[in-house]
XYZ file of C-alpha atoms in Angstrom:
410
model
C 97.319 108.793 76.853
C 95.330 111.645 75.246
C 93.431 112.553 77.853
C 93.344 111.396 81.666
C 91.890 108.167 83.355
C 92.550 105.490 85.155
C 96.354 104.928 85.620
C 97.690 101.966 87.788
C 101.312 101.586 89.133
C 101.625 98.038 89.452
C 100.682 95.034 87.578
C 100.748 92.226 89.198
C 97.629 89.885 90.084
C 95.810 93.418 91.355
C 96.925 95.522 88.784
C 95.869 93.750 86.164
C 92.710 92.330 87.576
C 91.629 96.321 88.205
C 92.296 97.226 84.344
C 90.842 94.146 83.441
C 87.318 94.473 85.605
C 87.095 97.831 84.587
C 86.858 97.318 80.880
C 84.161 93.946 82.063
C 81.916 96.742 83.764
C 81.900 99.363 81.229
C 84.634 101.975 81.991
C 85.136 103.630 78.494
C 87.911 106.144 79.317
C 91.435 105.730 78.845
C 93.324 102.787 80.970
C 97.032 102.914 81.741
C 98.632 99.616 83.584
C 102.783 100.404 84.349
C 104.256 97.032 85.277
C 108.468 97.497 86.407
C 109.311 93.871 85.201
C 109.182 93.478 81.669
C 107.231 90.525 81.690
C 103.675 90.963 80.948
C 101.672 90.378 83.598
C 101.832 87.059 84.682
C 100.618 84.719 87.736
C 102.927 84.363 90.617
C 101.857 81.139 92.608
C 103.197 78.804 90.593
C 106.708 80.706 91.048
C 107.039 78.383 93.969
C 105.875 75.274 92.988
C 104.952 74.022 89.032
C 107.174 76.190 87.064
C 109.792 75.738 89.396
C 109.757 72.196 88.761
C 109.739 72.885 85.340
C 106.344 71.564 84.927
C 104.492 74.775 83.373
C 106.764 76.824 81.114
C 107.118 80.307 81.076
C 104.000 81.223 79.287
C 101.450 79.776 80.483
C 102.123 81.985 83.282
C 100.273 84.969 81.360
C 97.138 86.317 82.700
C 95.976 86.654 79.315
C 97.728 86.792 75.395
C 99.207 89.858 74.434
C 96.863 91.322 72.184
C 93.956 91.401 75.155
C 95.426 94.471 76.047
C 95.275 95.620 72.733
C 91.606 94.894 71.992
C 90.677 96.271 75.275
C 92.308 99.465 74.629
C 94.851 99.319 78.015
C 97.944 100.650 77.204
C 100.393 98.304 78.953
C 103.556 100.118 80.272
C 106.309 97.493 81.112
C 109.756 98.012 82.492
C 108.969 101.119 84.223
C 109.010 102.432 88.210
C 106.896 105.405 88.653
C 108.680 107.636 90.357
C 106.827 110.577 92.267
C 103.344 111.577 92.282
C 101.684 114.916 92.549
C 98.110 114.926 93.827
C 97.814 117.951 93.188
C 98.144 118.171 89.418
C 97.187 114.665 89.616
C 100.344 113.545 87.789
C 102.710 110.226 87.749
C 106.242 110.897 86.657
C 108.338 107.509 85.384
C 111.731 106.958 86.006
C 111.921 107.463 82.282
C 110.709 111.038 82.326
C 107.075 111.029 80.970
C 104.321 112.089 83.171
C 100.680 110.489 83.128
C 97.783 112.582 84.123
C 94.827 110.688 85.995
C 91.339 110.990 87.133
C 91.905 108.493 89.288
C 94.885 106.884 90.798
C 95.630 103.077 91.605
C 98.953 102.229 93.780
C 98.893 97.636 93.519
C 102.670 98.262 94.157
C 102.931 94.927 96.122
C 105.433 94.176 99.059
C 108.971 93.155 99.058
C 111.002 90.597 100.223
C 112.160 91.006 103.594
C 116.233 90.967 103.381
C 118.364 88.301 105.794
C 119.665 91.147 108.357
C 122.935 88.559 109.215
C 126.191 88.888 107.988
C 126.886 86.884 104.928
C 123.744 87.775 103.489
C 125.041 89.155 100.346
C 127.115 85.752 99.383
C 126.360 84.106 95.909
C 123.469 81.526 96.282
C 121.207 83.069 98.882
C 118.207 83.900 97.014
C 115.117 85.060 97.498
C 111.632 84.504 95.813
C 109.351 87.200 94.058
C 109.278 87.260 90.725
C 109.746 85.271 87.457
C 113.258 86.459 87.171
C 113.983 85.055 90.585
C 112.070 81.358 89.979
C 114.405 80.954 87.023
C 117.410 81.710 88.661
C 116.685 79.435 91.474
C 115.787 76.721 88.665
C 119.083 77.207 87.447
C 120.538 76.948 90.651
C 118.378 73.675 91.851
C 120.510 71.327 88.901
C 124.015 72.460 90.629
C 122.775 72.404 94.182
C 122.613 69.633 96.938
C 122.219 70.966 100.109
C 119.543 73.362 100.218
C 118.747 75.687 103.272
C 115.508 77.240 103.579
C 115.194 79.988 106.038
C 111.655 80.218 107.055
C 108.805 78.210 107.063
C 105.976 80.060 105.933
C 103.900 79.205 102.860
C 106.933 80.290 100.397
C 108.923 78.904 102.673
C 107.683 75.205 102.882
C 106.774 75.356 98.883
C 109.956 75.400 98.017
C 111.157 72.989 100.693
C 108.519 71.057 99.284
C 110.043 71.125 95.795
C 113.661 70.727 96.834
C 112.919 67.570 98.435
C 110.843 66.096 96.141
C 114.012 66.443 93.687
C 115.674 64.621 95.980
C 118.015 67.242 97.786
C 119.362 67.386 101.150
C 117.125 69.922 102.854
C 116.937 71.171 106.209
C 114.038 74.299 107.470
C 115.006 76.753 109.673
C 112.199 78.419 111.339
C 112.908 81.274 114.161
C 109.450 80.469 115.571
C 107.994 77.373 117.495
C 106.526 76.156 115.031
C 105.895 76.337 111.137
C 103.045 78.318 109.258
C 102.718 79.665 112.699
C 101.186 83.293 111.841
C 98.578 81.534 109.247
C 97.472 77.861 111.081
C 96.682 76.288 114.126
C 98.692 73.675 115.944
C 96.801 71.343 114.378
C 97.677 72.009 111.070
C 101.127 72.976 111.645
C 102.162 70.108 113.691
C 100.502 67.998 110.669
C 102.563 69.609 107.847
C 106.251 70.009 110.017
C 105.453 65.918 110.483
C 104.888 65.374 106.447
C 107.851 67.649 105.662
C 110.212 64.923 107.973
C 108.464 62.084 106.435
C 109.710 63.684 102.775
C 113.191 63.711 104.770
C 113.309 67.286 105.046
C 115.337 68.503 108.766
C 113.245 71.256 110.055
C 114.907 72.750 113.244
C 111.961 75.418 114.664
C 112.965 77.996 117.791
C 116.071 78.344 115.881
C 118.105 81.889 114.936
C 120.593 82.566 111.472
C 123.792 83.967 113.580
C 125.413 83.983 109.871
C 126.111 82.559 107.058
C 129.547 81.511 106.092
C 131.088 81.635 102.411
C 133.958 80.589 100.420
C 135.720 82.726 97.488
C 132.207 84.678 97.984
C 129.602 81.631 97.986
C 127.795 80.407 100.950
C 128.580 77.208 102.282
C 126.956 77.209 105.334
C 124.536 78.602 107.678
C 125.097 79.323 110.980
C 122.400 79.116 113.232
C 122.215 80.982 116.830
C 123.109 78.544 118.753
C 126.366 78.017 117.013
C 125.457 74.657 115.071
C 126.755 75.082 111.512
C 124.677 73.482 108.289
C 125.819 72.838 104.995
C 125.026 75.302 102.144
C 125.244 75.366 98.325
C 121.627 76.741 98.093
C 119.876 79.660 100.760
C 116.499 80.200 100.280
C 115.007 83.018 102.198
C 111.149 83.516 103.053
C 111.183 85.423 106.145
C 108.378 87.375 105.100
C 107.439 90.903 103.003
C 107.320 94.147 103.624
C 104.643 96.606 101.513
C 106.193 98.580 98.885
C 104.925 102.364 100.631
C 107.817 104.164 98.881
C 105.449 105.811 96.306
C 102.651 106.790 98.536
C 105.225 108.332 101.482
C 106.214 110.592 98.297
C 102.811 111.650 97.566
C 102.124 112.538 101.272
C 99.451 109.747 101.740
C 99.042 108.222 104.904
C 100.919 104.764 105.447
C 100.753 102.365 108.457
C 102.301 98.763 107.991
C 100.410 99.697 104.285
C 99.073 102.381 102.143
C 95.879 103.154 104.693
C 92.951 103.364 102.545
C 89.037 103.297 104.013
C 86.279 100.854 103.447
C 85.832 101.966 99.844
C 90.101 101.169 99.551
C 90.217 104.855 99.397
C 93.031 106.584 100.532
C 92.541 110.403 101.992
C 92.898 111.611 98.991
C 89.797 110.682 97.060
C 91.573 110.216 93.702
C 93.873 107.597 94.552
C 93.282 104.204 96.081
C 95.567 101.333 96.971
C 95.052 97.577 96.570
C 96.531 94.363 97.216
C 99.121 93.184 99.339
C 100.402 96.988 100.208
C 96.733 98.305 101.344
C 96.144 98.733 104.892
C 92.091 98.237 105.190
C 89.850 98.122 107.773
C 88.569 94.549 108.585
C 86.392 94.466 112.097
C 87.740 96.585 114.593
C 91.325 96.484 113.205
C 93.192 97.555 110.379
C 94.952 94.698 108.298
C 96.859 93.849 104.976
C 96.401 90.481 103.128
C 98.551 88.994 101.281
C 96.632 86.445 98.373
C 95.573 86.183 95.431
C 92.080 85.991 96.765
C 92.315 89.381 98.404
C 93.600 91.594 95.414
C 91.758 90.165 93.087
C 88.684 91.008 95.114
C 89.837 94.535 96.218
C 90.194 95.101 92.418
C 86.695 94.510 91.418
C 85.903 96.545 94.610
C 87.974 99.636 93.234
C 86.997 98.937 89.692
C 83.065 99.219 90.573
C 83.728 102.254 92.725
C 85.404 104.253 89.626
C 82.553 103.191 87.697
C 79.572 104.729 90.078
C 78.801 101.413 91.469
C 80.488 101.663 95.163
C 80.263 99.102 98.085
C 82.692 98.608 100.935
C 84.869 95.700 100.791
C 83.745 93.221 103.442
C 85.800 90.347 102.746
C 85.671 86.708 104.260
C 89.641 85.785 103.362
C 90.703 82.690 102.084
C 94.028 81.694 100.811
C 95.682 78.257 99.760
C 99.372 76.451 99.218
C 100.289 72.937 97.283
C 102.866 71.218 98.880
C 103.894 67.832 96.828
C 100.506 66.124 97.298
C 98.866 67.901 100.233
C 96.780 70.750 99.642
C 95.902 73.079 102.012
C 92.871 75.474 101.732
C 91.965 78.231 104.686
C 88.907 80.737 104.954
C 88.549 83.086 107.647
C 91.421 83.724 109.897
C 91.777 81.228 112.656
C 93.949 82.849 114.526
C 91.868 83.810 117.640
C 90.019 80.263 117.697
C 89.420 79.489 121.161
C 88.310 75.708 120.384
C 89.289 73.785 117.181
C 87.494 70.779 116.179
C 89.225 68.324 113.939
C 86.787 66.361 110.873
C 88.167 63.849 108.703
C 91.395 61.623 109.221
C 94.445 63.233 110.244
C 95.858 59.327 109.571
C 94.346 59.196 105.814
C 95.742 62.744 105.092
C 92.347 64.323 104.148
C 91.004 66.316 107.124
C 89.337 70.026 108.110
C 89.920 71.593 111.473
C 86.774 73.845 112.211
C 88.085 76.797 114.005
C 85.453 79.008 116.850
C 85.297 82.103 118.788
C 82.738 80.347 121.876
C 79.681 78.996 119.921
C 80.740 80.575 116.752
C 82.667 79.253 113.703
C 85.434 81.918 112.420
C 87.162 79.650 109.778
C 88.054 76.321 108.564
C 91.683 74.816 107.254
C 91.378 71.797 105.367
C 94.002 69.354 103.895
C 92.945 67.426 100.832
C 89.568 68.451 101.720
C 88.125 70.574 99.112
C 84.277 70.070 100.073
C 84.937 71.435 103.206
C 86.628 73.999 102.353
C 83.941 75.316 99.948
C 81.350 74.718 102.747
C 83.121 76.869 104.843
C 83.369 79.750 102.262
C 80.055 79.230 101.677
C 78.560 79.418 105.484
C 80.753 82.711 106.004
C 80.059 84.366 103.198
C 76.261 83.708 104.281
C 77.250 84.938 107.791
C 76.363 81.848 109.156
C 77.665 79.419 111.601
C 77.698 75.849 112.727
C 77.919 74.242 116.167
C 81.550 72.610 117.419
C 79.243 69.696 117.512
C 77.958 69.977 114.333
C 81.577 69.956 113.128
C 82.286 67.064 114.853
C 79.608 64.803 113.770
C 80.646 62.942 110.645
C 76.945 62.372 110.146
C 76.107 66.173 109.953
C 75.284 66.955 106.300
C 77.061 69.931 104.676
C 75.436 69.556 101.566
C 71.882 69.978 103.226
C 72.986 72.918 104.819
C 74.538 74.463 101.814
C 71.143 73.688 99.920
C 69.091 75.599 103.022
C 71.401 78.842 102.655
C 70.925 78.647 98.550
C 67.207 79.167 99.369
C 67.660 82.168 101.374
């Protein structure tokens, strides 16, 4: 880089959605993007789910062809790790020895899998799920493999149970909480999807510990719950949940708290250096947060991107995330998790149904299965900073699309 700009350490769906907005709103100077896999930067949802069924190959996967990098004059820095920053020559160092200067600094350094603290939990085939290199080693590992354990049922969690059993393995869900999708869904919703998984003939034991897991000649062969039941294991999958990649940013002496803490603006203390995506700690409401979707660093890159550019506006976002399991999609906005009354639209029976989720008189967010109008309602109504009644939810008469036509005209 000839002279100093905008360098980002991380490019994933963040990284390269900041270089890319950047360049859409008229930043001329120069752009660096450092990626540590050498992939270029690709799209990680269907890690869990298409590609691992083989249905998408490898390429599609791309954000965009290689030259668009080229044309848009971002130099694209793959198999690299940054190293150490100094703010105060406003310098990145890579593990390979060359130094970047920047105007302005970007960390989208992600999160990291959360490790299986149990012994055992370093025996061949108990993988974990991040990146392309992982989905293709667990492809390979799905044609040798019958009896799959999957330890955790969050979204990555039940994806990939999902896919297992729809290939016609023998799968069984361990969950250390009550229920599944717990942190993310209501009752509702989770009771639905732990009833669909049994249906596929998946065994999901919930309120359940890993004591273990056993190998032989170095391979797992079985997990070992808490309680001392033992379960058949060619395959571990573990989604116990992330942790936010702060390494970088502790280095640099900015502040970190369950994230890199940045302001409204996604600024950290140090005006020259922001943080996005799943490791930014932000303020949402009277509480600091991270998110972990698409949705969310997509969004906080425009955010960041119009900042650099003299545009600036706080980040105010109304979240909303989604997983495909087999035939059953499920789409949230808002976060449900303080709903004090849930009403329930649609047919739980027919599969195709939206629980409307309150605070009193007041609708925080919606999760709906196989319901993608009411889904998009929903975005639409918060984003407005609207609201419907519980009864209004409730009334299969009540028309959405008149009220989405009344908040166009405002």
């Amino acid at each position: 880089m000839s002279k100093p700009g905008t360098v980002i350490v991380g490019a994933g769906q963040g990284g390269y959605q900041l270089a890319a907005s950047l360049r859409e709103f008229g930043y001329a100077e120069p752009i660096v993007l450092i990626g540590e896999e050498t992939e270029q930067p690709y799209q990680r949802p269907p890690l869990s789910k298409a590609f691992l069924l083989g249905e998408m190959a490898a390429e599609r996967l791309a954000f965009r062809s290689p030259d668009f990098y080229e044309k848009q004059n971002i130099e694209l820095i793959t198999g690299a790790r940054a190293m150490t920053i100094d703010p105060i020559a406003r310098r990145v160092e890579l593990q390979t020895g060359a130094a970047l200067g920047y105007d302005h600094l970007v960390l989208a350094t992600g999160a990291r899998n959360r490790a299986l603290p149990v012994p055992g939990a370093d025996s061949d085939g108990v993988m974990y799920l991040r990146t392309l290199a992982d989905s293709h080693a667990i492809r390979e590992r799905f044609e040798r493999a019958q009896d799959i354990v999957v330890i955790g049922a969050g979204f990555i969690g039940l994806e990939l149970a999902a896919v297992a059993s729809k290939v016609r393995k023998t799968v069984t869900v361990v969950e250390a909480l009550p229920r599944v999708m717990s942190r993310a869904v209501t009752p509702i919703v989770s009771d639905f999807y732990a009833g669909e998984h049994r249906r596929w003939g998946v065994d999901l034991i919930c309120d359940a510990g890993v004591g273990a897991l056993d190998a032989s000649d170095g391979k797992v062969s079985k997990v070992v719950l808490s309680d001392g039941r033992r379960i058949p294991a060619d395959l571990v999958l573990v989604g116990i949940g992330v942790a936010p990649a702060i390494e970088l940013a502790m280095q640099a002496g900015v502040a970190v708290d369950n994230g890199i803490v940045v302001d409204a603006n996604l600024s950290t203390a140090d005006p020259r250096i922001s943080a996005i995506g799943d490791c930014a700690s932000f303020p949402l409401g009277q509480r600091y947060m991270r998110l972990e979707s698409v949705q969310n660093a997509v969004d906080q890159a425009r955010c960041v991107a119009r900042r650099i550019v003299g545009r600036s506006e706080p980040y105010s976002p109304v979240p909303w995330f989604w997983s495909d399991q087999r035939d059953l999609k499920l789409q949230m906005v808002g976060l449900t998790a303080g709903a004090e009354r849930c009403v329930v639209r649609g047919s739980i029976e027919k599969r195709a149904f939206s629980v409307f989720c309150f605070t009193g008189e007041t609708l925080i967010g919606v999760e709906s299965v196989n319901s993608g109008g009411d889904h998009i309602f929903g975005r639409r109504l918060l984003n407005a900073g609207e609201s419907i009644s519980p009864d209004e939810a409730g009334d299969s008469s009540f028309d959405f699309r008149e009220r989405i036509a009344r908040i166009g005209k405002q």
